[in-house]
Amino acid sequence: MLYIIGLGLADEYDITLKGLNAIKQCERVYLEAYTSMLLVGQERLESLYEKKVIIADREMVEQQSDEILQNADKINVAFLVVGDPFGATTHTDLVLRANELGIEVKAIHNSSIMNAIGATGLQLYNFGQTISMVFFTESWRPDSWYEKIKENSSIGLHTLCLLDIKVKEQSIENLARGRKIYEPPRYMTTNQAISQLLEIEQSRNERAYTPETVAVAVARIGADSQKIAVGSLKQLQSVDMGEPLHSLVLVGCRLHILEAEILRSFAVDLPELDKIFARDFKMD
Amino acid sequence: MLYIIGLGLADEYDITLKGLNAIKQCERVYLEAYTSMLLVGQERLESLYEKKVIIADREMVEQQSDEILQNADKINVAFLVVGDPFGATTHTDLVLRANELGIEVKAIHNSSIMNAIGATGLQLYNFGQTISMVFFTESWRPDSWYEKIKENSSIGLHTLCLLDIKVKEQSIENLARGRKIYEPPRYMTTNQAISQLLEIEQSRNERAYTPETVAVAVARIGADSQKIAVGSLKQLQSVDMGEPLHSLVLVGCRLHILEAEILRSFAVDLPELDKIFARDFKMD
């Protein structure tokens, strides 16, 4: 059996009793460690599980998935995922591969940013499609997300923006020379995300959003150090959200008055926020 | 402190270690029991928690929330919610009321149908706004969800349809006479939901969807008895999904080939599904 087990968002105690019990039955335990991360290290997990945890990087999951699945038709193997098992396309691939090999798969669910974002006071049913934003480089500035924000915004919906993380990445030079030297991990901040958003709006100029658009910056959701800040994109551009992981929500104009009420409690500048609400939103 | 604790979806073991630990610190433990339900009863929770659990019905939560919050500035009180704490508007109300009373609130997240629906193979970032469908009565057939499905569908997104549950409801006669006699609980099946969907499409005729639209019926997500069935609305109308709770997804035309591959494994009639995919979807 392959157990794909969601770990939730913050630390080792966010696992469910069901998830922990499954791990106890497993001979090998892998931790997917490149699409997201907990705020605690591997050793904290190992100490709770009383098991060794094998870090599975992108290369292992995408190219050596048969190693993970080895013997899983006879023994139990755990594949741990930060958030919920089905947060990333990668894990769908693993399920398909297991199906091909005749290995039974069981998912054990947990919270993920996709539903925990409700902590902002925004109602989950008012969100449109989710976008992922990658780090721009000199030569690669992909903005296919712009169209999606525009679609959501045109029908008044909120957009959750998931921000890039880069772990165990090689520089182009090291990659070219086949040197297994890795760059330090990088996690996109809400400030970087807002810069990229505003750059693309400036060049496309289709008003999918503006510097005045109300947004919600979130960091470390589910942890004691969780931080939520609400303001215009322009205001949030200079707000320091602290340690990773960060996410950002662009607020749609169909905002409900109850949502607004909670957002107000996180305002970086309440009079300014109320001014934007009065000007741009028709709440009922 | 008021702890709002998500219980996850299926049984008592879906709680997180963090959630269980918080309950152990609480003097009173309430279970919100009218917007959703676990597949196990109150006594199973009480036995795991080693505490009495007070059932909080709609009346208590909406009209007597101060009773729940009593002394929560001095002692710890737990408010348990099936799924994630922020799944229902009701709980936002409770947070606002606690804020007013100067009571600290801590949410402990868990999976909810909003992210566990990823178990169908559909990617969460391809979902548009979520709709809620209530039981039609002779005189009340609200269909404001129709416009929302149409909006999602116009940009190719999936729509998650949450289906009504009625627990501890009074008949109009009993309500009028002030008799506290309650109707047996009712949980909308995917079959009933599809009938309502097709009825409204027939009268509005704006082709937000058709009987040929591909949909995913799900039941008891996260439980061992979980069932997922994929087919056209017409086909699914006669598929028995068994015990509650049921949900339904209308599949948007921007379906990715990886999503389609998993959907195929749940097809009620694979050749027919492949025919619809070939005819209606442009996958890449």
Coordinates of C-alpha atoms in Angstrom, one line a residue:
Chain A
M1 CA 0.0 0.0 0.0
L2 CA 1.2 3.5 -0.8
Y3 CA -0.1 6.0 1.7
I4 CA 0.0 9.6 0.6
I5 CA -0.3 11.5 3.8
G6 CA -1.0 15.2 4.1
L7 CA 1.0 16.9 6.9
G8 CA -0.9 20.1 7.1
L9 CA 0.8 23.5 7.1
A10 CA 2.9 24.4 10.1
D11 CA 4.6 21.8 12.3
E12 CA 4.8 18.1 13.1
Y13 CA 1.6 18.2 15.2
D14 CA -0.6 19.2 12.3
I15 CA -0.6 15.6 11.2
T16 CA -3.9 13.7 11.8
L17 CA -4.1 10.7 14.1
K18 CA -5.0 8.6 11.0
G19 CA -1.9 9.9 9.3
L20 CA 0.4 9.2 12.2
N21 CA -1.1 5.7 12.6
A22 CA -0.5 4.9 9.0
I23 CA 3.2 6.0 9.2
K24 CA 3.6 3.6 12.1
Q25 CA 2.6 0.8 9.7
C26 CA 5.1 1.8 7.0
E27 CA 8.5 0.4 6.3
R28 CA 9.8 3.4 4.3
V29 CA 8.7 7.0 4.8
Y30 CA 9.4 9.7 2.2
L31 CA 8.9 13.4 2.6
E32 CA 8.3 15.4 -0.5
A33 CA 10.4 18.5 0.0
Y34 CA 10.3 20.7 -3.0
T35 CA 6.7 22.0 -3.6
S36 CA 6.2 23.3 -0.1
M37 CA 7.7 23.0 3.4
L38 CA 6.8 22.8 7.0
L39 CA 8.2 25.3 9.5
V40 CA 10.1 22.6 11.3
G41 CA 12.9 20.3 10.1
Q42 CA 13.1 16.6 9.3
E43 CA 14.5 15.7 12.7
R44 CA 11.3 16.9 14.4
L45 CA 9.3 14.6 12.2
E46 CA 11.6 11.7 12.8
S47 CA 11.4 12.2 16.5
L48 CA 7.6 12.2 16.5
Y49 CA 7.3 9.2 14.1
E50 CA 10.2 7.3 15.7
K51 CA 11.2 6.5 12.1
K52 CA 13.8 7.6 9.6
V53 CA 12.4 10.1 7.0
I54 CA 13.9 10.0 3.5
I55 CA 13.9 13.4 1.8
A56 CA 12.4 13.1 -1.7
D57 CA 13.6 15.9 -4.0
R58 CA 12.1 16.7 -7.4
E59 CA 14.6 14.5 -9.2
M60 CA 13.7 11.5 -7.1
V61 CA 9.9 12.0 -7.3
E62 CA 9.8 12.8 -11.0
Q63 CA 12.5 10.5 -12.3
Q64 CA 12.9 7.7 -9.8
S65 CA 9.4 7.2 -8.6
D66 CA 9.8 3.5 -9.0
E67 CA 12.3 3.6 -6.2
I68 CA 9.7 5.1 -4.0
L69 CA 7.1 2.5 -5.1
Q70 CA 9.5 -0.4 -4.8
N71 CA 7.7 -3.4 -3.1
A72 CA 4.7 -1.2 -2.2
D73 CA 2.5 -4.0 -3.5
K74 CA 3.7 -6.1 -0.5
I75 CA 4.8 -3.6 2.2
N76 CA 3.5 -0.2 3.3
V77 CA 5.2 2.9 2.1
A78 CA 4.4 6.5 3.2
F79 CA 4.8 9.5 1.0
L80 CA 4.4 12.6 3.1
V81 CA 3.2 15.8 1.5
V82 CA 3.0 19.3 3.1
G83 CA -0.6 20.4 3.0
D84 CA -3.0 17.9 1.4
P85 CA -2.0 14.9 -0.8
F86 CA -3.5 16.4 -3.9
G87 CA -2.1 19.9 -3.8
A88 CA 0.5 19.4 -6.6
T89 CA 0.3 17.7 -10.0
T90 CA 3.4 15.7 -9.1
H91 CA 1.5 13.6 -6.7
T92 CA -1.2 12.8 -9.3
D93 CA 1.7 11.4 -11.4
L94 CA 2.7 9.2 -8.5
V95 CA -0.8 7.9 -8.1
L96 CA -1.1 7.1 -11.8
R97 CA 2.3 5.3 -11.7
A98 CA 1.2 3.3 -8.7
N99 CA -2.0 2.3 -10.5
E100 CA 0.0 1.1 -13.4
L101 CA 2.1 -1.1 -11.1
G102 CA -1.1 -2.5 -9.4
I103 CA -0.2 -0.8 -6.1
E104 CA -3.1 0.2 -3.9
V105 CA -3.0 3.9 -2.9
K106 CA -4.7 5.5 0.1
A107 CA -4.7 9.3 0.6
I108 CA -5.0 10.8 4.1
H109 CA -6.2 14.3 3.8
N110 CA -5.2 17.4 5.7
S111 CA -5.5 21.2 5.4
S112 CA -3.7 23.0 2.7
I113 CA -3.3 26.6 1.8
M114 CA -6.3 26.1 -0.6
N115 CA -8.7 25.9 2.3
A116 CA -6.7 27.4 5.2
I117 CA -6.7 30.7 3.3
G118 CA -10.2 31.0 4.9
A119 CA -8.4 32.2 8.0
T120 CA -8.2 35.6 6.2
G121 CA -12.0 35.9 6.6
L122 CA -12.5 35.6 2.8
Q123 CA -15.1 32.9 2.0
L124 CA -13.7 30.0 0.1
Y125 CA -16.7 29.8 -2.2
N126 CA -15.9 33.3 -3.5
F127 CA -12.5 32.3 -4.9
G128 CA -11.9 31.8 -8.6
Q129 CA -9.1 29.8 -10.1
T130 CA -5.8 29.8 -8.2
I131 CA -2.6 31.0 -9.8
S132 CA 1.1 30.1 -9.3
M133 CA 3.7 32.8 -9.7
V134 CA 7.3 31.9 -10.4
F135 CA 10.4 34.0 -9.9
F136 CA 11.1 36.2 -12.9
T137 CA 14.6 35.9 -14.3
E138 CA 16.3 38.3 -16.8
S139 CA 15.1 36.2 -19.7
W140 CA 12.0 34.4 -18.4
R141 CA 9.1 36.4 -17.2
P142 CA 6.1 34.1 -17.6
D143 CA 2.7 35.9 -17.0
S144 CA 0.0 33.5 -18.1
W145 CA -1.5 34.1 -14.7
Y146 CA -2.4 37.6 -15.7
E147 CA -5.3 36.3 -17.9
K148 CA -6.5 34.2 -15.1
I149 CA -6.6 37.0 -12.6
K150 CA -8.5 39.1 -15.2
E151 CA -11.0 36.3 -15.6
N152 CA -11.6 36.0 -11.9
S153 CA -11.8 39.7 -11.4
S154 CA -14.2 40.1 -14.3
I155 CA -16.7 38.0 -12.3
G156 CA -15.8 39.6 -9.0
L157 CA -14.0 36.6 -7.5
H158 CA -10.9 36.5 -5.3
T159 CA -7.6 35.1 -6.6
L160 CA -5.2 33.1 -4.5
C161 CA -1.7 33.5 -5.7
L162 CA 0.7 30.7 -4.7
L163 CA 4.3 31.9 -4.6
D164 CA 7.3 30.2 -6.0
I165 CA 9.8 28.3 -3.9
K166 CA 13.2 27.1 -5.2
V167 CA 15.0 24.5 -3.2
K168 CA 17.9 22.4 -4.4
E169 CA 18.1 24.3 -7.7
Q170 CA 21.3 24.4 -9.7
S171 CA 22.7 27.5 -11.4
I172 CA 22.7 27.2 -15.2
E173 CA 26.5 27.0 -15.1
N174 CA 26.6 24.2 -12.6
L175 CA 23.8 22.4 -14.4
A176 CA 25.7 22.7 -17.7
R177 CA 28.9 21.4 -16.1
G178 CA 27.1 18.6 -14.4
R179 CA 28.2 19.8 -11.0
K180 CA 25.8 18.8 -8.2
I181 CA 26.2 22.2 -6.4
Y182 CA 22.9 23.7 -5.3
E183 CA 21.8 27.3 -4.8
P184 CA 20.5 28.4 -1.4
P185 CA 16.7 27.9 -1.1
R186 CA 14.6 30.9 -2.1
Y187 CA 11.0 31.6 -1.1
M188 CA 9.1 34.3 -2.9
T189 CA 7.9 37.1 -0.6
T190 CA 4.6 38.9 -1.0
N191 CA 6.7 42.0 -1.8
Q192 CA 8.4 40.3 -4.7
A193 CA 5.1 38.9 -5.9
I194 CA 3.5 42.4 -5.8
S195 CA 6.5 43.8 -7.8
Q196 CA 5.9 41.2 -10.5
L197 CA 2.2 41.8 -10.5
L198 CA 2.6 45.5 -10.9
E199 CA 5.3 45.2 -13.5
I200 CA 3.0 43.0 -15.7
E201 CA 0.0 45.3 -15.2
Q202 CA 2.1 48.2 -16.2
S203 CA 3.1 46.5 -19.5
R204 CA -0.2 44.9 -20.4
N205 CA -2.4 47.7 -19.0
E206 CA -5.7 45.8 -19.2
R207 CA -6.6 46.7 -15.6
A208 CA -6.9 43.1 -14.3
Y209 CA -5.9 45.0 -11.1
T210 CA -4.2 48.2 -10.1
P211 CA -1.9 49.4 -7.3
E212 CA -5.2 50.3 -5.5
T213 CA -6.5 46.8 -5.6
V214 CA -7.2 45.4 -2.1
A215 CA -5.1 42.4 -1.4
V216 CA -4.4 40.1 1.6
A217 CA -0.8 39.1 2.4
V218 CA -0.5 36.0 4.5
A219 CA 2.5 34.2 6.0
R220 CA 3.0 31.0 8.0
I221 CA -0.7 30.2 8.0
G222 CA -1.6 27.8 10.9
A223 CA 1.6 28.6 12.9
D224 CA 1.6 30.7 16.1
S225 CA 3.6 33.3 14.1
Q226 CA 0.9 33.5 11.4
K227 CA 0.6 37.0 10.0
I228 CA -2.2 38.5 7.9
A229 CA -2.0 42.0 6.4
V230 CA -4.7 43.7 4.4
G231 CA -4.3 46.8 2.3
S232 CA -3.8 48.0 -1.3
L233 CA -1.1 46.3 -3.4
K234 CA 0.8 49.6 -3.2
Q235 CA 0.6 49.6 0.7
L236 CA 1.5 45.9 1.0
Q237 CA 4.5 46.3 -1.2
S238 CA 6.4 47.6 1.8
V239 CA 5.0 45.4 4.5
D240 CA 7.5 42.8 5.8
M241 CA 5.7 39.5 6.3
G242 CA 8.7 37.8 7.9
E243 CA 9.8 34.3 7.4
P244 CA 8.4 32.0 4.6
L245 CA 6.0 30.7 3.3
H246 CA 4.0 33.7 2.0
S247 CA 0.9 33.8 -0.2
L248 CA -1.2 36.6 -1.6
V249 CA -4.9 37.1 -2.3
L250 CA -6.3 39.6 -4.7
V251 CA -9.7 40.5 -3.4
G252 CA -12.6 40.4 -5.9
C253 CA -15.3 43.1 -6.0
R254 CA -18.1 40.7 -5.0
L255 CA -16.8 41.0 -1.4
H256 CA -19.4 40.2 1.2
I257 CA -19.9 42.6 4.1
L258 CA -19.0 39.8 6.6
E259 CA -15.7 39.2 4.7
A260 CA -14.9 42.9 4.8
E261 CA -15.6 43.0 8.5
I262 CA -12.8 40.4 9.2
L263 CA -10.5 42.0 6.6
R264 CA -10.8 45.3 8.5
S265 CA -9.3 43.6 11.6
F266 CA -6.1 42.9 9.6
A267 CA -5.8 46.4 7.9
V268 CA -2.4 48.0 7.8
D269 CA -4.1 51.3 7.6
L270 CA -7.8 51.1 8.5
P271 CA -9.0 54.6 7.4
E272 CA -7.3 54.1 4.0
L273 CA -8.9 50.6 3.6
D274 CA -12.4 52.0 4.5
K275 CA -11.9 54.7 1.9
I276 CA -11.1 52.0 -0.8
F277 CA -14.0 49.9 0.3
A278 CA -16.4 52.8 0.1
R279 CA -15.1 53.8 -3.3
D280 CA -14.6 50.4 -5.1
F281 CA -17.0 47.9 -3.4
K282 CA -20.7 47.6 -3.4
M283 CA -21.3 45.5 -0.3
D284 CA -24.6 44.1 0.9
Chain B
M1 CA -9.3 31.2 24.5
L2 CA -11.8 30.0 22.0
Y3 CA -10.3 27.1 19.9
I4 CA -12.1 26.5 16.6
I5 CA -10.9 23.1 15.6
G6 CA -11.4 21.4 12.3
L7 CA -12.2 17.7 12.6
G8 CA -11.6 16.7 8.9
L9 CA -14.1 14.7 7.0
A10 CA -14.7 11.1 7.9
D11 CA -14.2 9.9 11.5
E12 CA -12.7 10.8 14.9
Y13 CA -9.2 9.9 13.8
D14 CA -9.1 12.7 11.2
I15 CA -8.4 15.2 13.9
T16 CA -4.9 16.6 14.1
L17 CA -2.6 16.0 17.1
K18 CA -2.7 19.8 17.6
G19 CA -6.5 19.7 17.6
L20 CA -6.7 16.8 20.1
N21 CA -4.2 18.4 22.3
A22 CA -6.2 21.6 22.4
I23 CA -9.4 19.8 23.3
K24 CA -7.6 18.2 26.3
Q25 CA -7.0 21.8 27.6
C26 CA -10.6 22.8 27.2
E27 CA -13.3 23.0 29.9
R28 CA -16.2 22.9 27.5
V29 CA -16.4 21.2 24.1
Y30 CA -19.1 22.1 21.5
L31 CA -19.7 20.2 18.2
E32 CA -21.3 22.2 15.4
A33 CA -23.7 19.7 14.0
Y34 CA -25.8 21.3 11.3
T35 CA -23.7 22.4 8.4
S36 CA -21.9 19.1 8.0
M37 CA -21.4 15.8 9.7
L38 CA -18.8 13.1 10.4
L39 CA -19.6 9.5 9.6
V40 CA -19.4 8.6 13.3
G41 CA -21.5 9.7 16.2
Q42 CA -20.9 11.9 19.2
E43 CA -20.0 9.0 21.5
R44 CA -17.0 8.0 19.4
L45 CA -15.7 11.5 19.8
E46 CA -16.3 11.6 23.5
S47 CA -14.6 8.3 23.9
L48 CA -11.4 9.5 22.1
Y49 CA -11.4 12.9 23.8
E50 CA -12.4 11.5 27.2
K51 CA -14.7 14.5 27.5
K52 CA -18.4 15.3 27.2
V53 CA -19.3 16.9 23.8
I54 CA -22.1 19.4 23.7
I55 CA -24.1 19.3 20.4
A56 CA -24.5 22.9 19.1
D57 CA -27.4 23.2 16.7
R58 CA -28.1 26.2 14.5
E59 CA -30.3 27.9 17.1
M60 CA -27.5 27.7 19.7
V61 CA -24.8 28.9 17.4
E62 CA -26.7 31.7 15.8
Q63 CA -28.8 32.9 18.7
Q64 CA -27.0 31.8 21.8
S65 CA -23.4 32.3 20.9
D66 CA -22.7 34.1 24.1
E67 CA -23.5 30.9 25.9
I68 CA -20.7 29.1 23.9
L69 CA -18.3 32.0 24.6
Q70 CA -19.1 32.3 28.3
N71 CA -15.9 32.8 30.3
A72 CA -13.8 32.0 27.3
D73 CA -11.7 35.0 28.2
K74 CA -10.6 33.0 31.3
I75 CA -10.9 29.4 30.4
N76 CA -10.4 27.4 27.2
V77 CA -13.5 26.5 25.1
A78 CA -13.4 24.3 22.0
F79 CA -15.8 24.7 19.1
L80 CA -15.5 21.7 16.8
V81 CA -16.3 21.9 13.2
V82 CA -16.5 19.1 10.6
G83 CA -13.9 20.0 7.9
D84 CA -12.0 23.2 8.4
P85 CA -12.9 26.0 10.8
F86 CA -13.6 28.5 8.1
G87 CA -15.9 26.4 5.9
A88 CA -19.1 28.1 6.9
T89 CA -20.1 31.7 7.3
T90 CA -21.6 30.9 10.7
H91 CA -18.1 30.4 12.2
T92 CA -17.0 33.7 10.9
D93 CA -19.8 35.2 12.9
L94 CA -18.6 33.4 16.0
V95 CA -15.1 34.8 15.5
L96 CA -16.4 38.4 15.1
R97 CA -18.5 38.0 18.3
A98 CA -15.5 36.7 20.2
N99 CA -13.4 39.6 19.0
E100 CA -16.1 42.0 20.3
L101 CA -15.9 40.3 23.7
G102 CA -12.1 40.5 23.8
I103 CA -11.8 36.7 23.6
E104 CA -8.7 35.3 21.9
V105 CA -9.5 32.9 19.1
K106 CA -7.2 30.2 17.6
A107 CA -8.1 28.1 14.6
I108 CA -6.8 24.7 14.1
H109 CA -7.0 23.7 10.5
N110 CA -8.0 20.5 8.8
S111 CA -9.1 19.2 5.4
S112 CA -12.5 20.1 4.1
I113 CA -14.4 19.2 1.0
M114 CA -13.0 22.4 -0.6
N115 CA -9.5 20.8 -0.8
A116 CA -10.2 17.0 -0.4
I117 CA -12.1 17.2 -3.7
G118 CA -8.7 16.9 -5.2
A119 CA -9.1 13.1 -4.6
T120 CA -11.1 13.1 -7.8
G121 CA -8.0 13.9 -9.8
L122 CA -9.3 17.4 -10.7
Q123 CA -6.7 20.0 -9.9
L124 CA -7.8 22.5 -7.2
Y125 CA -6.4 25.5 -9.1
N126 CA -8.8 24.8 -12.0
F127 CA -11.9 25.3 -9.9
G128 CA -14.0 28.4 -10.0
Q129 CA -16.4 29.6 -7.4
T130 CA -18.2 27.0 -5.3
I131 CA -22.0 26.8 -5.2
S132 CA -24.4 25.5 -2.6
M133 CA -27.6 23.8 -3.7
V134 CA -30.6 23.7 -1.3
F135 CA -33.5 21.3 -1.5
F136 CA -36.3 22.6 -3.7
T137 CA -39.7 22.8 -2.2
E138 CA -43.1 23.3 -3.9
S139 CA -42.8 27.1 -3.6
W140 CA -39.1 27.8 -3.2
R141 CA -36.7 26.8 -6.0
P142 CA -33.8 29.1 -5.6
D143 CA -31.4 29.0 -8.6
S144 CA -28.9 31.8 -8.1
W145 CA -26.2 29.1 -8.5
Y146 CA -27.1 28.8 -12.1
E147 CA -25.4 32.1 -13.0
K148 CA -22.3 31.1 -11.1
I149 CA -22.0 27.8 -12.9
K150 CA -22.4 29.7 -16.1
E151 CA -19.6 32.1 -15.2
N152 CA -17.2 29.3 -14.2
S153 CA -18.1 27.3 -17.3
S154 CA -17.6 30.3 -19.6
I155 CA -13.9 30.4 -18.6
G156 CA -13.6 26.6 -18.6
L157 CA -13.4 26.1 -14.8
H158 CA -14.8 23.3 -12.7
T159 CA -17.6 23.9 -10.3
L160 CA -17.9 22.2 -6.9
C161 CA -21.5 21.9 -5.9
L162 CA -22.1 21.5 -2.1
L163 CA -25.4 19.7 -1.4
D164 CA -27.9 20.7 1.2
I165 CA -28.3 18.9 4.5
K166 CA -31.3 19.4 6.8
V167 CA -31.0 18.4 10.4
K168 CA -33.3 19.3 13.2
E169 CA -35.6 21.1 10.9
Q170 CA -39.2 21.8 11.9
S171 CA -42.2 21.4 9.5
I172 CA -43.9 24.7 8.8
E173 CA -46.9 23.5 10.8
N174 CA -44.8 22.5 13.8
L175 CA -42.9 25.8 13.6
A176 CA -46.1 27.8 13.4
R177 CA -47.6 26.0 16.4
G178 CA -44.3 26.4 18.3
R179 CA -44.0 22.6 18.7
K180 CA -40.3 21.5 19.1
I181 CA -40.9 18.4 16.9
Y182 CA -38.2 17.9 14.3
E183 CA -38.2 16.2 10.9
P184 CA -35.9 13.3 10.2
P185 CA -32.5 14.5 8.9
R186 CA -32.2 14.7 5.1
Y187 CA -29.0 14.8 3.0
M188 CA -29.2 15.7 -0.7
T189 CA -28.0 12.9 -3.0
T190 CA -26.1 13.6 -6.2
N191 CA -29.2 12.2 -8.0
Q192 CA -31.4 14.9 -6.4
A193 CA -28.9 17.5 -7.2
I194 CA -28.7 16.5 -10.8
S195 CA -32.5 16.5 -11.1
Q196 CA -32.5 20.1 -9.8
L197 CA -29.7 21.1 -12.1
L198 CA -31.4 19.7 -15.2
E199 CA -34.8 21.2 -14.3
I200 CA -33.3 24.6 -14.1
E201 CA -31.3 24.2 -17.3
Q202 CA -34.4 23.2 -19.0
S203 CA -36.3 26.3 -17.9
R204 CA -33.5 28.8 -18.4
N205 CA -32.0 27.1 -21.4
E206 CA -28.7 29.2 -21.5
R207 CA -26.6 26.1 -21.7
A208 CA -24.5 26.6 -18.6
Y209 CA -24.4 22.8 -18.9
T210 CA -26.3 20.0 -20.6
P211 CA -27.3 16.4 -19.7
E212 CA -24.1 15.6 -21.6
T213 CA -21.8 17.6 -19.3
V214 CA -19.2 15.5 -17.6
A215 CA -19.5 15.5 -13.9
V216 CA -18.0 13.8 -10.9
A217 CA -20.2 12.4 -8.1
V218 CA -18.4 11.9 -4.8
A219 CA -19.5 10.4 -1.5
R220 CA -17.9 10.0 1.9
I221 CA -14.6 11.5 0.8
G222 CA -11.8 10.5 3.1
A223 CA -13.6 7.4 4.5
D224 CA -12.8 3.8 3.6
S225 CA -16.2 3.7 1.8
Q226 CA -15.3 6.7 -0.3
K227 CA -16.9 6.5 -3.7
I228 CA -16.2 8.5 -6.9
A229 CA -18.1 8.1 -10.1
V230 CA -17.5 10.0 -13.4
G231 CA -19.9 10.3 -16.3
S232 CA -22.3 12.6 -18.0
L233 CA -25.0 14.2 -15.8
K234 CA -27.5 12.0 -17.5
Q235 CA -25.5 8.8 -16.7
L236 CA -24.9 9.9 -13.1
Q237 CA -28.5 10.6 -12.5
S238 CA -29.1 6.9 -12.0
V239 CA -25.9 6.0 -10.1
D240 CA -26.5 5.2 -6.4
M241 CA -23.7 6.8 -4.4
G242 CA -24.9 5.2 -1.1
E243 CA -24.8 6.8 2.3
P244 CA -24.2 10.6 2.8
L245 CA -22.5 13.0 2.4
H246 CA -22.5 13.6 -1.3
S247 CA -21.0 16.3 -3.5
L248 CA -20.9 16.9 -7.2
V249 CA -18.4 18.6 -9.5
L250 CA -19.3 19.9 -13.0
V251 CA -16.1 19.5 -15.1
G252 CA -14.9 22.6 -17.0
C253 CA -13.7 22.4 -20.6
R254 CA -10.2 23.5 -19.6
L255 CA -9.6 20.0 -18.3
H256 CA -5.9 19.0 -18.4
I257 CA -4.9 15.6 -19.8
L258 CA -3.6 14.5 -16.4
E259 CA -6.9 15.3 -14.8
A260 CA -8.7 13.4 -17.5
E261 CA -6.5 10.3 -17.0
I262 CA -7.5 10.0 -13.3
L263 CA -11.2 10.7 -14.1
R264 CA -11.1 7.8 -16.6
S265 CA -10.3 5.5 -13.7
F266 CA -13.6 6.4 -12.1
A267 CA -15.7 6.2 -15.3
V268 CA -19.1 4.6 -15.0
D269 CA -18.9 3.8 -18.7
L270 CA -15.4 4.3 -20.1
P271 CA -16.1 4.1 -23.9
E272 CA -18.9 6.6 -23.5
L273 CA -16.7 9.0 -21.4
D274 CA -13.9 8.8 -24.0
K275 CA -16.4 9.7 -26.7
I276 CA -17.5 12.8 -24.7
F277 CA -13.9 13.7 -24.0
A278 CA -13.0 13.4 -27.8
R279 CA -16.1 15.5 -28.8
D280 CA -16.2 18.2 -26.1
F281 CA -12.7 18.7 -24.8
K282 CA -9.5 20.0 -26.3
M283 CA -6.8 18.6 -24.0
D284 CA -3.1 19.2 -24.2

